[in-house]
PDB file of C-alpha atoms and ligand atoms in Angstrom:
ATOM      1  CA  UNK A 430      -0.452   0.087   0.027  1.00 60.00           C
ATOM      2  CA  UNK A 431       2.336   2.425  -0.938  1.00 71.00           C
ATOM      3  CA  UNK A 432       1.349   6.435  -0.615  1.00 81.00           C
ATOM      4  CA  UNK A 433       2.666   8.179  -3.691  1.00 74.00           C
ATOM      5  CA  UNK A 434       0.718  11.534  -2.783  1.00 79.00           C
ATOM      6  CA  UNK A 435      -1.293  13.579  -0.427  1.00 88.00           C
ATOM      7  CA  UNK A 436      -4.520  14.943  -1.604  1.00 92.00           C
ATOM      8  CA  UNK A 437      -7.946  15.856  -0.964  1.00 95.00           C
ATOM      9  CA  UNK A 438      -9.324  12.715   0.745  1.00 97.00           C
ATOM     10  CA  UNK A 439      -6.549  12.126   3.109  1.00 97.00           C
ATOM     11  CA  UNK A 440      -6.387  13.434   6.658  1.00 98.00           C
ATOM     12  CA  UNK A 441      -3.620  13.870   9.392  1.00 98.00           C
ATOM     13  CA  UNK A 442      -5.055  12.950  12.780  1.00 98.00           C
ATOM     14  CA  UNK A 443      -2.484  14.578  15.350  1.00 98.00           C
ATOM     15  CA  UNK A 444      -3.412  12.633  18.686  1.00 98.00           C
ATOM     16  CA  UNK A 445      -2.791  14.181  22.049  1.00 98.00           C
ATOM     17  CA  UNK A 446       0.123  16.714  21.708  1.00 98.00           C
ATOM     18  CA  UNK A 447      -0.348  18.082  25.160  1.00 98.00           C
ATOM     19  CA  UNK A 448       1.775  19.341  27.861  1.00 98.00           C
ATOM     20  CA  UNK A 449       0.825  16.258  30.480  1.00 98.00           C
ATOM     21  CA  UNK A 450       2.201  13.980  27.831  1.00 98.00           C
ATOM     22  CA  UNK A 451       5.407  15.548  27.385  1.00 98.00           C
ATOM     23  CA  UNK A 452       8.602  16.110  29.611  1.00 98.00           C
ATOM     24  CA  UNK A 453       7.510  17.939  32.591  1.00 98.00           C
ATOM     25  CA  UNK A 454       3.937  16.841  32.248  1.00 98.00           C
ATOM     26  CA  UNK A 455       1.924  14.500  34.633  1.00 98.00           C
ATOM     27  CA  UNK A 456       2.070  11.470  32.319  1.00 98.00           C
ATOM     28  CA  UNK A 457       5.550  12.379  30.314  1.00 98.00           C
ATOM     29  CA  UNK A 458       6.345  10.222  27.626  1.00 98.00           C
ATOM     30  CA  UNK A 459       9.539   9.575  27.191  1.00 97.00           C
ATOM     31  CA  UNK A 460      11.115  12.254  24.245  1.00 98.00           C
ATOM     32  CA  UNK A 461       7.416  13.365  23.221  1.00 98.00           C
ATOM     33  CA  UNK A 462       8.288  16.955  22.660  1.00 97.00           C
ATOM     34  CA  UNK A 463      10.956  15.568  19.604  1.00 98.00           C
ATOM     35  CA  UNK A 464       7.902  14.785  17.694  1.00 98.00           C
ATOM     36  CA  UNK A 465       6.211  18.305  17.891  1.00 98.00           C
ATOM     37  CA  UNK A 466       8.468  19.714  14.717  1.00 98.00           C
ATOM     38  CA  UNK A 467       7.838  16.706  12.983  1.00 98.00           C
ATOM     39  CA  UNK A 468       4.217  16.722  13.289  1.00 98.00           C
ATOM     40  CA  UNK A 469       4.164  20.189  12.284  1.00 98.00           C
ATOM     41  CA  UNK A 470       6.073  19.770   9.230  1.00 96.00           C
ATOM     42  CA  UNK A 471       4.020  16.995   8.433  1.00 96.00           C
ATOM     43  CA  UNK A 472       0.747  18.932   8.933  1.00 96.00           C
ATOM     44  CA  UNK A 473       1.810  21.498   6.756  1.00 94.00           C
ATOM     45  CA  UNK A 474       1.685  19.066   3.662  1.00 93.00           C
ATOM     46  CA  UNK A 475      -1.906  17.825   4.370  1.00 95.00           C
ATOM     47  CA  UNK A 476      -5.194  20.363   3.452  1.00 95.00           C
ATOM     48  CA  UNK A 477      -7.136  18.472   6.602  1.00 97.00           C
ATOM     49  CA  UNK A 478      -5.902  17.706  10.035  1.00 98.00           C
ATOM     50  CA  UNK A 479      -7.720  16.790  12.823  1.00 98.00           C
ATOM     51  CA  UNK A 480      -6.214  17.492  16.366  1.00 98.00           C
ATOM     52  CA  UNK A 481      -7.393  15.184  19.391  1.00 98.00           C
ATOM     53  CA  UNK A 482      -7.065  16.295  23.016  1.00 98.00           C
ATOM     54  CA  UNK A 483      -7.619  14.235  26.093  1.00 98.00           C
ATOM     55  CA  UNK A 484      -9.710  16.025  28.192  1.00 98.00           C
ATOM     56  CA  UNK A 485     -10.733  14.952  31.601  1.00 98.00           C
ATOM     57  CA  UNK A 486     -12.893  16.096  34.209  1.00 98.00           C
ATOM     58  CA  UNK A 487     -11.204  16.345  37.656  1.00 98.00           C
ATOM     59  CA  UNK A 488     -11.613  12.930  39.390  1.00 98.00           C
ATOM     60  CA  UNK A 489     -12.060  11.009  36.708  1.00 98.00           C
ATOM     61  CA  UNK A 490     -12.727   7.170  36.486  1.00 98.00           C
ATOM     62  CA  UNK A 491      -8.898   6.700  35.053  1.00 98.00           C
ATOM     63  CA  UNK A 492      -7.017   8.203  37.727  1.00 98.00           C
ATOM     64  CA  UNK A 493      -5.490   6.599  40.535  1.00 98.00           C
ATOM     65  CA  UNK A 494      -6.242   9.379  42.703  1.00 98.00           C
ATOM     66  CA  UNK A 495     -10.150   8.321  42.054  1.00 98.00           C
ATOM     67  CA  UNK A 496      -9.417   4.886  43.730  1.00 98.00           C
ATOM     68  CA  UNK A 497      -8.043   4.485  47.433  1.00 97.00           C
ATOM     69  CA  UNK A 498      -4.987   2.663  47.944  1.00 97.00           C
ATOM     70  CA  UNK A 499      -4.489   2.424  43.944  1.00 98.00           C
ATOM     71  CA  UNK A 500      -1.307   3.849  42.305  1.00 98.00           C
ATOM     72  CA  UNK A 501      -0.744   4.359  38.700  1.00 97.00           C
ATOM     73  CA  UNK A 502      -0.415   1.910  35.989  1.00 95.00           C
ATOM     74  CA  UNK A 503      -2.189  -0.411  38.543  1.00 96.00           C
ATOM     75  CA  UNK A 504      -5.360  -1.955  36.700  1.00 96.00           C
ATOM     76  CA  UNK A 505      -8.837  -1.800  37.886  1.00 97.00           C
ATOM     77  CA  UNK A 506     -11.929  -3.364  37.036  1.00 97.00           C
ATOM     78  CA  UNK A 507     -14.498  -0.901  35.088  1.00 97.00           C
ATOM     79  CA  UNK A 508     -17.845  -1.337  34.244  1.00 97.00           C
ATOM     80  CA  UNK A 509     -16.853  -1.987  30.676  1.00 97.00           C
ATOM     81  CA  UNK A 510     -13.694  -4.210  31.389  1.00 97.00           C
ATOM     82  CA  UNK A 511      -9.772  -3.525  32.995  1.00 96.00           C
ATOM     83  CA  UNK A 512      -9.151   0.065  32.931  1.00 97.00           C
ATOM     84  CA  UNK A 513      -5.532   1.056  33.556  1.00 96.00           C
ATOM     85  CA  UNK A 514      -4.697   4.047  36.212  1.00 98.00           C
ATOM     86  CA  UNK A 515      -3.023   6.934  35.259  1.00 98.00           C
ATOM     87  CA  UNK A 516      -1.705   9.727  37.457  1.00 98.00           C
ATOM     88  CA  UNK A 517      -4.204  12.779  37.112  1.00 98.00           C
ATOM     89  CA  UNK A 518      -3.622  14.627  33.769  1.00 98.00           C
ATOM     90  CA  UNK A 519      -5.168  16.389  30.958  1.00 98.00           C
ATOM     91  CA  UNK A 520      -7.914  17.843  33.350  1.00 98.00           C
ATOM     92  CA  UNK A 521      -9.788  20.368  31.657  1.00 98.00           C
ATOM     93  CA  UNK A 522      -9.148  23.835  31.229  1.00 98.00           C
ATOM     94  CA  UNK A 523      -5.710  23.483  33.316  1.00 98.00           C
ATOM     95  CA  UNK A 524      -2.160  24.048  31.817  1.00 98.00           C
ATOM     96  CA  UNK A 525      -1.474  20.352  30.963  1.00 98.00           C
ATOM     97  CA  UNK A 526      -4.157  19.697  29.193  1.00 98.00           C
ATOM     98  CA  UNK A 527      -3.334  22.681  26.507  1.00 98.00           C
ATOM     99  CA  UNK A 528      -1.379  21.795  23.369  1.00 98.00           C
ATOM    100  CA  UNK A 529       2.116  21.707  23.624  1.00 98.00           C
ATOM    101  CA  UNK A 530       3.128  25.697  22.861  1.00 97.00           C
ATOM    102  CA  UNK A 531       5.170  24.867  19.846  1.00 98.00           C
ATOM    103  CA  UNK A 532       2.514  22.900  17.934  1.00 98.00           C
ATOM    104  CA  UNK A 533       1.740  25.042  15.310  1.00 98.00           C
ATOM    105  CA  UNK A 534      -1.588  23.852  12.788  1.00 98.00           C
ATOM    106  CA  UNK A 535      -3.583  26.794  12.588  1.00 98.00           C
ATOM    107  CA  UNK A 536      -5.370  24.992   9.413  1.00 97.00           C
ATOM    108  CA  UNK A 537      -6.183  22.061  11.507  1.00 98.00           C
ATOM    109  CA  UNK A 538     -10.084  21.809  11.177  1.00 97.00           C
ATOM    110  CA  UNK A 539     -11.363  20.326  14.006  1.00 98.00           C
ATOM    111  CA  UNK A 540     -10.239  20.010  17.586  1.00 98.00           C
ATOM    112  CA  UNK A 541     -11.834  16.781  18.884  1.00 98.00           C
ATOM    113  CA  UNK A 542     -12.273  16.153  22.801  1.00 98.00           C
ATOM    114  CA  UNK A 543     -12.378  12.957  23.895  1.00 98.00           C
ATOM    115  CA  UNK A 544     -12.430  11.395  27.693  1.00 98.00           C
ATOM    116  CA  UNK A 545     -14.682  14.329  29.337  1.00 98.00           C
ATOM    117  CA  UNK A 546     -17.200  11.395  30.667  1.00 98.00           C
ATOM    118  CA  UNK A 547     -16.199  11.011  34.361  1.00 98.00           C
ATOM    119  CA  UNK A 548     -17.222   7.648  34.159  1.00 97.00           C
ATOM    120  CA  UNK A 549     -15.631   6.259  30.872  1.00 98.00           C
ATOM    121  CA  UNK A 550     -11.882   6.579  29.687  1.00 98.00           C
ATOM    122  CA  UNK A 551     -11.428   7.058  25.678  1.00 97.00           C
ATOM    123  CA  UNK A 552      -8.165   6.003  24.386  1.00 97.00           C
ATOM    124  CA  UNK A 553      -9.468   5.872  20.864  1.00 97.00           C
ATOM    125  CA  UNK A 554     -10.698   9.050  19.203  1.00 98.00           C
ATOM    126  CA  UNK A 555     -13.380   7.084  17.871  1.00 98.00           C
ATOM    127  CA  UNK A 556     -15.036   5.213  20.547  1.00 98.00           C
ATOM    128  CA  UNK A 557     -14.500   5.465  24.384  1.00 97.00           C
ATOM    129  CA  UNK A 558     -13.233   2.365  26.264  1.00 97.00           C
ATOM    130  CA  UNK A 559     -16.727   0.793  26.444  1.00 96.00           C
ATOM    131  CA  UNK A 560     -16.376   0.286  23.079  1.00 95.00           C
ATOM    132  CA  UNK A 561     -19.715   1.583  21.996  1.00 95.00           C
ATOM    133  CA  UNK A 562     -19.976   5.435  22.724  1.00 97.00           C
ATOM    134  CA  UNK A 563     -18.757   6.991  19.345  1.00 98.00           C
ATOM    135  CA  UNK A 564     -17.143  10.486  19.407  1.00 98.00           C
ATOM    136  CA  UNK A 565     -18.772  11.466  16.151  1.00 98.00           C
ATOM    137  CA  UNK A 566     -15.356  11.435  14.390  1.00 98.00           C
ATOM    138  CA  UNK A 567     -16.697   8.664  12.140  1.00 98.00           C
ATOM    139  CA  UNK A 568     -19.424  10.805  10.878  1.00 98.00           C
ATOM    140  CA  UNK A 569     -17.180  13.919  10.404  1.00 98.00           C
ATOM    141  CA  UNK A 570     -14.729  12.046   8.394  1.00 98.00           C
ATOM    142  CA  UNK A 571     -17.550  10.267   6.278  1.00 98.00           C
ATOM    143  CA  UNK A 572     -19.498  13.540   5.718  1.00 98.00           C
ATOM    144  CA  UNK A 573     -16.342  15.102   4.478  1.00 98.00           C
ATOM    145  CA  UNK A 574     -15.274  12.625   2.221  1.00 98.00           C
ATOM    146  CA  UNK A 575     -11.956  11.513   4.463  1.00 98.00           C
ATOM    147  CA  UNK A 576     -10.833   7.851   3.642  1.00 97.00           C
ATOM    148  CA  UNK A 577      -7.232   7.698   4.039  1.00 97.00           C
ATOM    149  CA  UNK A 578      -6.137   8.393   7.532  1.00 98.00           C
ATOM    150  CA  UNK A 579      -2.340   9.296   8.821  1.00 98.00           C
ATOM    151  CA  UNK A 580      -2.381   8.963  12.466  1.00 98.00           C
ATOM    152  CA  UNK A 581       0.827  10.429  14.650  1.00 98.00           C
ATOM    153  CA  UNK A 582       0.862  11.977  17.965  1.00 98.00           C
ATOM    154  CA  UNK A 583       0.521  10.246  21.671  1.00 98.00           C
ATOM    155  CA  UNK A 584       1.023   7.829  23.035  1.00 98.00           C
ATOM    156  CA  UNK A 585       1.714   5.246  20.138  1.00 98.00           C
ATOM    157  CA  UNK A 586       0.769   2.150  22.244  1.00 98.00           C
ATOM    158  CA  UNK A 587      -2.675   3.733  23.602  1.00 97.00           C
ATOM    159  CA  UNK A 588      -4.322   6.514  21.841  1.00 98.00           C
ATOM    160  CA  UNK A 589      -2.653   5.775  18.289  1.00 98.00           C
ATOM    161  CA  UNK A 590      -3.132   2.210  18.624  1.00 98.00           C
ATOM    162  CA  UNK A 591      -7.011   2.233  19.589  1.00 98.00           C
ATOM    163  CA  UNK A 592      -7.489   5.297  17.185  1.00 98.00           C
ATOM    164  CA  UNK A 593      -5.779   2.947  14.251  1.00 98.00           C
ATOM    165  CA  UNK A 594      -7.791  -0.277  14.974  1.00 98.00           C
ATOM    166  CA  UNK A 595     -11.015   1.590  15.319  1.00 98.00           C
ATOM    167  CA  UNK A 596     -10.465   3.506  11.793  1.00 98.00           C
ATOM    168  CA  UNK A 597      -9.638   0.077  10.558  1.00 98.00           C
ATOM    169  CA  UNK A 598     -12.871  -1.639  11.760  1.00 97.00           C
ATOM    170  CA  UNK A 599     -14.583   1.255  10.125  1.00 97.00           C
ATOM    171  CA  UNK A 600     -13.329   0.895   7.042  1.00 97.00           C
ATOM    172  CA  UNK A 601     -10.664   3.527   6.658  1.00 98.00           C
ATOM    173  CA  UNK A 602      -7.304   3.018   4.972  1.00 97.00           C
ATOM    174  CA  UNK A 603      -4.898   3.473   7.893  1.00 97.00           C
ATOM    175  CA  UNK A 604      -1.572   4.575   8.217  1.00 97.00           C
ATOM    176  CA  UNK A 605       0.759   5.095  11.458  1.00 98.00           C
ATOM    177  CA  UNK A 606       3.343   7.640  10.918  1.00 98.00           C
ATOM    178  CA  UNK A 607       5.821   5.710  13.517  1.00 97.00           C
ATOM    179  CA  UNK A 608       8.447   8.440  13.581  1.00 97.00           C
ATOM    180  CA  UNK A 609       5.721  10.818  14.491  1.00 98.00           C
ATOM    181  CA  UNK A 610       4.823   8.985  17.386  1.00 98.00           C
ATOM    182  CA  UNK A 611       6.372   8.438  21.082  1.00 98.00           C
ATOM    183  CA  UNK A 612       5.116   5.462  23.159  1.00 98.00           C
ATOM    184  CA  UNK A 613       4.576   5.132  27.038  1.00 96.00           C
ATOM    185  CA  UNK A 614       5.826   1.359  26.881  1.00 96.00           C
ATOM    186  CA  UNK A 615       4.110  -0.440  29.658  1.00 94.00           C
ATOM    187  CA  UNK A 616       4.605  -4.018  30.051  1.00 92.00           C
ATOM    188  CA  UNK A 617       5.591  -4.502  26.432  1.00 96.00           C
ATOM    189  CA  UNK A 618       2.418  -2.417  24.787  1.00 96.00           C
ATOM    190  CA  UNK A 619       4.946  -0.840  22.658  1.00 97.00           C
ATOM    191  CA  UNK A 620       5.615  -4.541  21.110  1.00 97.00           C
ATOM    192  CA  UNK A 621       1.882  -5.365  21.442  1.00 98.00           C
ATOM    193  CA  UNK A 622       0.750  -2.397  19.251  1.00 98.00           C
ATOM    194  CA  UNK A 623       3.069  -3.286  16.343  1.00 97.00           C
ATOM    195  CA  UNK A 624       2.004  -6.618  16.292  1.00 97.00           C
ATOM    196  CA  UNK A 625      -1.373  -5.654  16.176  1.00 98.00           C
ATOM    197  CA  UNK A 626      -1.198  -3.181  13.689  1.00 97.00           C
ATOM    198  CA  UNK A 627       0.528  -5.806  11.917  1.00 96.00           C
ATOM    199  CA  UNK A 628      -1.715  -8.352  11.917  1.00 97.00           C
ATOM    200  CA  UNK A 629      -4.909  -5.728  11.028  1.00 96.00           C
ATOM    201  CA  UNK A 630      -2.771  -4.672   7.926  1.00 94.00           C
ATOM    202  CA  UNK A 631      -2.087  -1.073   9.186  1.00 97.00           C
ATOM    203  CA  UNK A 632       0.907  -0.150   7.641  1.00 95.00           C
ATOM    204  CA  UNK A 633       4.006   1.909  10.261  1.00 96.00           C
ATOM    205  CA  UNK A 634       5.419   4.228   8.085  1.00 95.00           C
ATOM    206  CA  UNK A 635       7.814   7.146   8.548  1.00 95.00           C
ATOM    207  CA  UNK A 636       7.830  10.732   7.150  1.00 94.00           C
ATOM    208  CA  UNK A 637      11.311   9.778   5.163  1.00 92.00           C
ATOM    209  CA  UNK A 638       8.524   7.436   3.021  1.00 90.00           C
ATOM    210  CA  UNK A 639       7.114  10.915   2.339  1.00 86.00           C
ATOM    211  CA  UNK A 640       9.541  13.245   1.928  1.00 79.00           C
ATOM    212  CA  UNK A 641       9.750  12.532  -2.303  1.00 73.00           C
ATOM    213  CA  UNK A 642       6.228  12.705  -2.494  1.00 73.00           C
ATOM    214  CA  UNK A 643       4.183  15.584  -4.169  1.00 66.00           C
ATOM    215  CA  UNK A 644       1.422  17.211  -2.194  1.00 62.00           C
ATOM    216  CA  UNK A 645      -1.605  17.835  -3.903  1.00 52.00           C
TER     217      UNK A 645
HETATM  218  C1  VGL B2105      -3.555   8.690  26.800  1.00 79.34           C
HETATM  219  C2  VGL B2105      -3.191   7.417  28.600  1.00 79.34           C
HETATM  220  C3  VGL B2105      -4.521   8.017  29.352  1.00 79.34           C
HETATM  221  C4  VGL B2105      -2.892   8.493  25.447  1.00 79.34           C
HETATM  222  C5  VGL B2105      -4.521   9.101  27.435  1.00 79.34           C
HETATM  223  O1  VGL B2105      -2.929  10.144  24.487  1.00 79.34           O
HETATM  224  O2  VGL B2105      -2.343   8.073  24.905  1.00 79.34           O
HETATM  225  N1  VGL B2105      -3.130   7.221  27.617  1.00 79.34           N
HETATM  226  N2  VGL B2105      -4.571   9.081  28.420  1.00 79.34           N
HETATM  227 ZN1   ZN B2106      -6.334  10.382  29.479  1.00 79.34          ZN
END
């Protein structure tokens, strides 16, 4: 599935490039700041860009602090299945939830916030962790004729992974731009992500693969 050109049906989905996921943030992903300029350059080549923003209320179910005696990175049983617990992060209207100050994608057409339901986490930008509550992004993309999705951002092994899997299931062509992602890597989750994406036929590309492409 070679990409020969970016066009009107292509969309870059830049996932959760927020302060709390960058070094110094509450749920810092190692070397996350390195991808901000990479994503900026990549986004400049797309007419269509969607930004996603993790956007939790205080006391969110995914926060370890909401479960007495539990610590971050432990798992609890939520009503919809196992849920990893995180440090408090991306709390609505806090600096940690803001986009990285160097992120510059003024032409982004949509900022999609997720994780706002206090009782359901949302890794995927398509469906919440109950696997059935839609965010509306499928409808947005379909209505606008966007059929080929390029995913970049944070974290490779959570929000990017689950978004890619849901997008495939919805029938979109999906590519992960791996050098424009960074992972959290809990218990082999990055390796599991590569295996899962490989199994469902989602290519992991590098921005170098696009270097020589004409941009439509
Ligand atoms: C994410 C854990 C918790 C992500 C969001 O953006 O990958 N990971 N919330
Ligand atoms: Zn979150």
